[in-house]
């Protein structure tokens, strides 16, 4: 499905889509948070971009692990440790690999979700990034089992993540900063679920 060079290209694309949507993500965080999600994510991915040239030739696990470390150290807010842990756990699954197939990709995504849940303890329905991640991974698993090509199952994943984002509009936040506004969080989409969808779109765009 992908080799080291393509992984680096995809990470560049993630940084690009986060940068383009930084203001949008920050604005989403205004009514239910502290108005910084896009700023946080963009800061993190700028550091990732700076460090990418030094990762050429490294295995996929090492690349993902470094991305995670950069995000933990620079993103700040709750999303830094959450996304950071996701990439570090993803890196552990890909350790030593220079090529990953569709099944490896699913294992990587499962590990990323596991990292987010280990750190943040959020289940489905708490209005967090988990509400985009879980349906997206389920849809991609189904696609892989059906023998779909990456371009196809990734498209399914993005569609499911977007539905997850829509779902976050209908529920009350019970985790993270948005939980402080309680019922007033209804009607607003979750910034982290939205940024995850952009990250997945960056992966899908490579296929
Ligand atoms: P902060 O809330 O510290 O300002 P950000 O604004 O960067 O951090 O990120 C907010 C996003 O983090 C939320 O939209 C939500 O998706 C995600 N988030 C917050 N807490 C959790 C959690 N416990 N588990 C999963 N995701 C969470
Ligand atoms: Mg915030």
Tab-separated table of C-alpha atoms and ligand atoms in Angstrom:
chain	number	residue	atom	x	y	z
A	1	UNK	CA	0.000	0.000	0.000
A	2	UNK	CA	2.763	2.420	0.882
A	3	UNK	CA	6.488	2.745	1.433
A	4	UNK	CA	8.577	5.220	3.475
A	5	UNK	CA	8.708	7.845	0.739
A	6	UNK	CA	4.943	7.823	0.328
A	7	UNK	CA	4.449	8.025	4.103
A	8	UNK	CA	6.563	11.187	4.152
A	9	UNK	CA	4.514	12.619	1.263
A	10	UNK	CA	1.297	11.845	3.143
A	11	UNK	CA	2.553	13.500	6.323
A	12	UNK	CA	3.416	16.607	4.286
A	13	UNK	CA	-0.124	16.551	2.930
A	14	UNK	CA	-1.486	16.291	6.500
A	15	UNK	CA	0.510	19.368	7.485
A	16	UNK	CA	-0.843	21.148	4.414
A	17	UNK	CA	-4.509	20.399	5.002
A	18	UNK	CA	-4.222	21.305	8.690
A	19	UNK	CA	-2.525	24.578	7.763
A	20	UNK	CA	-5.193	25.451	5.179
A	21	UNK	CA	-7.945	24.745	7.697
A	22	UNK	CA	-6.249	26.114	10.819
A	23	UNK	CA	-8.569	29.119	11.097
A	24	UNK	CA	-11.634	26.952	10.536
A	25	UNK	CA	-10.541	24.486	13.252
A	26	UNK	CA	-9.807	27.318	15.648
A	27	UNK	CA	-13.211	28.869	14.966
A	28	UNK	CA	-14.898	25.539	15.716
A	29	UNK	CA	-13.150	25.541	19.086
A	30	UNK	CA	-14.457	29.034	19.969
A	31	UNK	CA	-18.021	28.265	21.081
A	32	UNK	CA	-17.239	25.033	22.942
A	33	UNK	CA	-13.574	25.393	23.842
A	34	UNK	CA	-10.837	27.991	24.033
A	35	UNK	CA	-10.438	29.022	20.431
A	36	UNK	CA	-7.105	27.341	19.737
A	37	UNK	CA	-7.496	23.906	18.110
A	38	UNK	CA	-6.306	24.937	14.656
A	39	UNK	CA	-3.513	27.067	16.094
A	40	UNK	CA	-2.383	24.100	18.207
A	41	UNK	CA	-2.484	21.583	15.371
A	42	UNK	CA	-0.812	23.910	12.895
A	43	UNK	CA	2.023	24.633	15.328
A	44	UNK	CA	2.561	20.899	15.770
A	45	UNK	CA	2.541	20.050	12.087
A	46	UNK	CA	4.919	22.918	11.300
A	47	UNK	CA	7.447	21.307	13.640
A	48	UNK	CA	6.750	17.962	11.959
A	49	UNK	CA	7.477	19.537	8.554
A	50	UNK	CA	10.759	20.953	9.843
A	51	UNK	CA	11.843	17.504	10.986
A	52	UNK	CA	10.721	15.516	7.921
A	53	UNK	CA	13.937	15.920	5.883
A	54	UNK	CA	15.844	14.149	8.666
A	55	UNK	CA	13.472	11.182	8.421
A	56	UNK	CA	14.165	10.233	4.822
A	57	UNK	CA	15.424	6.658	4.714
A	58	UNK	CA	14.055	5.826	8.169
A	59	UNK	CA	11.551	2.994	8.525
A	60	UNK	CA	7.824	3.799	8.711
A	61	UNK	CA	7.671	3.093	12.437
A	62	UNK	CA	10.466	5.556	13.159
A	63	UNK	CA	8.822	8.214	10.984
A	64	UNK	CA	5.452	7.904	12.722
A	65	UNK	CA	7.072	7.840	16.140
A	66	UNK	CA	8.950	11.069	15.448
A	67	UNK	CA	5.738	12.729	14.228
A	68	UNK	CA	4.095	11.701	17.500
A	69	UNK	CA	6.972	13.055	19.589
A	70	UNK	CA	6.872	16.357	17.708
A	71	UNK	CA	3.121	16.660	18.233
A	72	UNK	CA	3.369	15.882	21.957
A	73	UNK	CA	6.099	18.447	22.435
A	74	UNK	CA	4.621	21.293	20.376
A	75	UNK	CA	0.842	21.052	19.998
A	76	UNK	CA	-0.122	21.891	23.560
A	77	UNK	CA	-3.723	21.562	24.697
A	78	UNK	CA	-5.307	18.163	25.100
A	79	UNK	CA	-5.021	17.394	21.408
A	80	UNK	CA	-1.182	17.348	21.565
A	81	UNK	CA	-0.823	14.338	23.854
A	82	UNK	CA	-3.818	12.683	22.162
A	83	UNK	CA	-2.607	12.981	18.566
A	84	UNK	CA	0.971	12.481	19.737
A	85	UNK	CA	0.149	9.217	21.463
A	86	UNK	CA	-1.867	8.129	18.429
A	87	UNK	CA	1.151	8.560	16.128
A	88	UNK	CA	3.559	6.987	18.621
A	89	UNK	CA	1.338	3.915	19.037
A	90	UNK	CA	0.937	3.773	15.253
A	91	UNK	CA	4.731	3.902	14.973
A	92	UNK	CA	5.129	0.995	17.381
A	93	UNK	CA	2.968	-1.197	15.111
A	94	UNK	CA	5.002	-0.178	12.061
A	95	UNK	CA	8.381	-0.552	13.800
A	96	UNK	CA	11.070	-1.768	11.396
A	97	UNK	CA	8.724	-1.816	8.393
A	98	UNK	CA	9.620	-0.196	5.082
A	99	UNK	CA	6.395	-1.239	3.387
A	100	UNK	CA	2.881	-1.596	4.758
A	101	UNK	CA	-0.163	-3.292	3.256
A	102	UNK	CA	-3.866	-2.648	3.861
A	103	UNK	CA	-4.010	-4.948	6.887
A	104	UNK	CA	-1.005	-3.200	8.430
A	105	UNK	CA	-2.752	0.105	7.791
A	106	UNK	CA	-5.839	-1.047	9.706
A	107	UNK	CA	-3.624	-2.285	12.564
A	108	UNK	CA	-1.927	1.130	12.582
A	109	UNK	CA	-5.270	2.950	12.743
A	110	UNK	CA	-6.487	0.645	15.526
A	111	UNK	CA	-3.320	1.377	17.489
A	112	UNK	CA	-3.797	5.120	16.963
A	113	UNK	CA	-7.356	4.917	18.292
A	114	UNK	CA	-6.115	2.781	21.192
A	115	UNK	CA	-3.558	5.491	21.994
A	116	UNK	CA	-6.209	8.216	21.997
A	117	UNK	CA	-8.465	6.159	24.251
A	118	UNK	CA	-5.632	5.155	26.565
A	119	UNK	CA	-4.796	8.826	27.103
A	120	UNK	CA	-8.214	10.419	26.961
A	121	UNK	CA	-10.530	7.650	28.176
A	122	UNK	CA	-13.252	8.773	25.755
A	123	UNK	CA	-15.792	6.305	24.458
A	124	UNK	CA	-18.047	6.808	21.473
A	125	UNK	CA	-20.697	9.460	22.090
A	126	UNK	CA	-18.662	11.889	24.220
A	127	UNK	CA	-18.188	14.420	21.430
A	128	UNK	CA	-14.480	13.953	20.750
A	129	UNK	CA	-12.218	12.891	17.888
A	130	UNK	CA	-13.092	9.306	18.848
A	131	UNK	CA	-16.538	9.868	17.288
A	132	UNK	CA	-14.896	10.287	13.895
A	133	UNK	CA	-12.160	7.694	14.404
A	134	UNK	CA	-14.315	4.729	15.407
A	135	UNK	CA	-16.764	4.821	12.458
A	136	UNK	CA	-13.958	5.620	10.013
A	137	UNK	CA	-11.891	2.631	11.133
A	138	UNK	CA	-14.956	0.365	11.073
A	139	UNK	CA	-15.750	1.440	7.523
A	140	UNK	CA	-12.158	0.934	6.372
A	141	UNK	CA	-11.963	-2.510	8.006
A	142	UNK	CA	-15.109	-3.511	6.151
A	143	UNK	CA	-13.659	-2.184	2.906
A	144	UNK	CA	-10.403	-4.098	3.373
A	145	UNK	CA	-12.326	-7.302	4.151
A	146	UNK	CA	-14.303	-6.821	0.948
A	147	UNK	CA	-11.023	-6.591	-0.943
A	148	UNK	CA	-11.393	-2.925	-1.898
A	149	UNK	CA	-8.368	-0.977	-3.132
A	150	UNK	CA	-6.883	1.698	-0.797
A	151	UNK	CA	-8.463	4.517	-2.810
A	152	UNK	CA	-11.866	2.926	-2.247
A	153	UNK	CA	-11.679	1.941	1.414
A	154	UNK	CA	-10.079	5.273	2.318
A	155	UNK	CA	-12.955	7.059	0.609
A	156	UNK	CA	-15.359	4.994	2.752
A	157	UNK	CA	-13.343	5.966	5.829
A	158	UNK	CA	-13.504	9.676	5.043
A	159	UNK	CA	-17.267	9.474	4.432
A	160	UNK	CA	-17.766	7.689	7.764
A	161	UNK	CA	-15.542	10.208	9.581
A	162	UNK	CA	-17.644	13.038	8.133
A	163	UNK	CA	-20.805	11.339	9.359
A	164	UNK	CA	-19.105	11.058	12.750
A	165	UNK	CA	-18.456	14.805	12.706
A	166	UNK	CA	-22.139	15.419	11.909
A	167	UNK	CA	-23.071	13.142	14.810
A	168	UNK	CA	-20.941	15.240	17.204
A	169	UNK	CA	-23.287	18.171	16.498
A	170	UNK	CA	-26.159	16.250	18.066
A	171	UNK	CA	-24.543	15.265	21.369
A	172	UNK	CA	-23.356	16.853	24.624
A	173	UNK	CA	-19.628	16.878	25.322
A	174	UNK	CA	-18.678	14.827	28.359
A	175	UNK	CA	-14.883	14.831	27.856
A	176	UNK	CA	-12.380	17.615	27.392
A	177	UNK	CA	-12.874	21.348	27.631
A	178	UNK	CA	-16.176	21.249	25.712
A	179	UNK	CA	-17.720	19.333	28.638
A	180	UNK	CA	-17.560	22.592	30.649
A	181	UNK	CA	-20.271	24.140	28.461
A	182	UNK	CA	-22.571	21.139	28.936
A	183	UNK	CA	-25.812	21.321	26.986
A	184	UNK	CA	-24.659	24.416	25.157
A	185	UNK	CA	-22.256	22.190	23.235
A	186	UNK	CA	-25.212	20.787	21.267
A	187	UNK	CA	-25.356	22.104	17.721
A	188	UNK	CA	-21.575	22.525	17.454
A	189	UNK	CA	-19.318	20.064	15.683
A	190	UNK	CA	-16.277	18.806	17.541
A	191	UNK	CA	-12.981	20.390	16.426
A	192	UNK	CA	-10.896	17.265	17.067
A	193	UNK	CA	-13.285	15.015	15.141
A	194	UNK	CA	-13.007	17.541	12.325
A	195	UNK	CA	-9.202	17.663	12.366
A	196	UNK	CA	-9.058	13.865	12.343
A	197	UNK	CA	-11.237	13.907	9.231
A	198	UNK	CA	-8.758	16.278	7.554
A	199	UNK	CA	-5.857	14.002	8.501
A	200	UNK	CA	-7.679	11.028	6.975
A	201	UNK	CA	-8.488	13.080	3.871
A	202	UNK	CA	-4.765	13.745	3.472
A	203	UNK	CA	-4.127	9.993	3.497
A	204	UNK	CA	-6.991	9.317	1.076
A	205	UNK	CA	-5.789	11.999	-1.334
A	206	UNK	CA	-2.586	9.992	-1.874
A	207	UNK	CA	-4.578	7.149	-3.507
B	1	LIG	P1	-7.778	21.974	24.384
B	1	LIG	O1	-9.158	21.406	24.557
B	1	LIG	O2	-6.858	21.589	25.482
B	1	LIG	O3	-7.797	23.437	24.097
B	1	LIG	P2	-7.575	21.477	21.579
B	1	LIG	O4	-8.493	22.635	21.438
B	1	LIG	O5	-6.351	21.522	20.740
B	1	LIG	O6	-7.174	21.257	23.077
B	1	LIG	O7	-8.333	20.138	21.199
B	1	LIG	C1	-9.694	19.936	21.491
B	1	LIG	C2	-10.116	18.591	20.939
B	1	LIG	O8	-9.470	17.549	21.657
B	1	LIG	C3	-11.591	18.318	21.104
B	1	LIG	O9	-12.328	18.843	20.038
B	1	LIG	C4	-11.673	16.799	21.182
B	1	LIG	O10	-11.864	16.204	19.882
B	1	LIG	C5	-10.303	16.405	21.639
B	1	LIG	N1	-10.374	15.869	23.000
B	1	LIG	C6	-10.407	16.549	24.154
B	1	LIG	N2	-10.449	15.688	25.195
B	1	LIG	C7	-10.461	14.446	24.662
B	1	LIG	C8	-10.497	13.115	25.211
B	1	LIG	N3	-10.512	12.901	26.526
B	1	LIG	N4	-10.469	12.071	24.338
B	1	LIG	C9	-10.435	12.280	23.007
B	1	LIG	N5	-10.399	13.501	22.443
B	1	LIG	C10	-10.419	14.559	23.254
B	2	LIG	MG1	-8.886	24.271	22.554
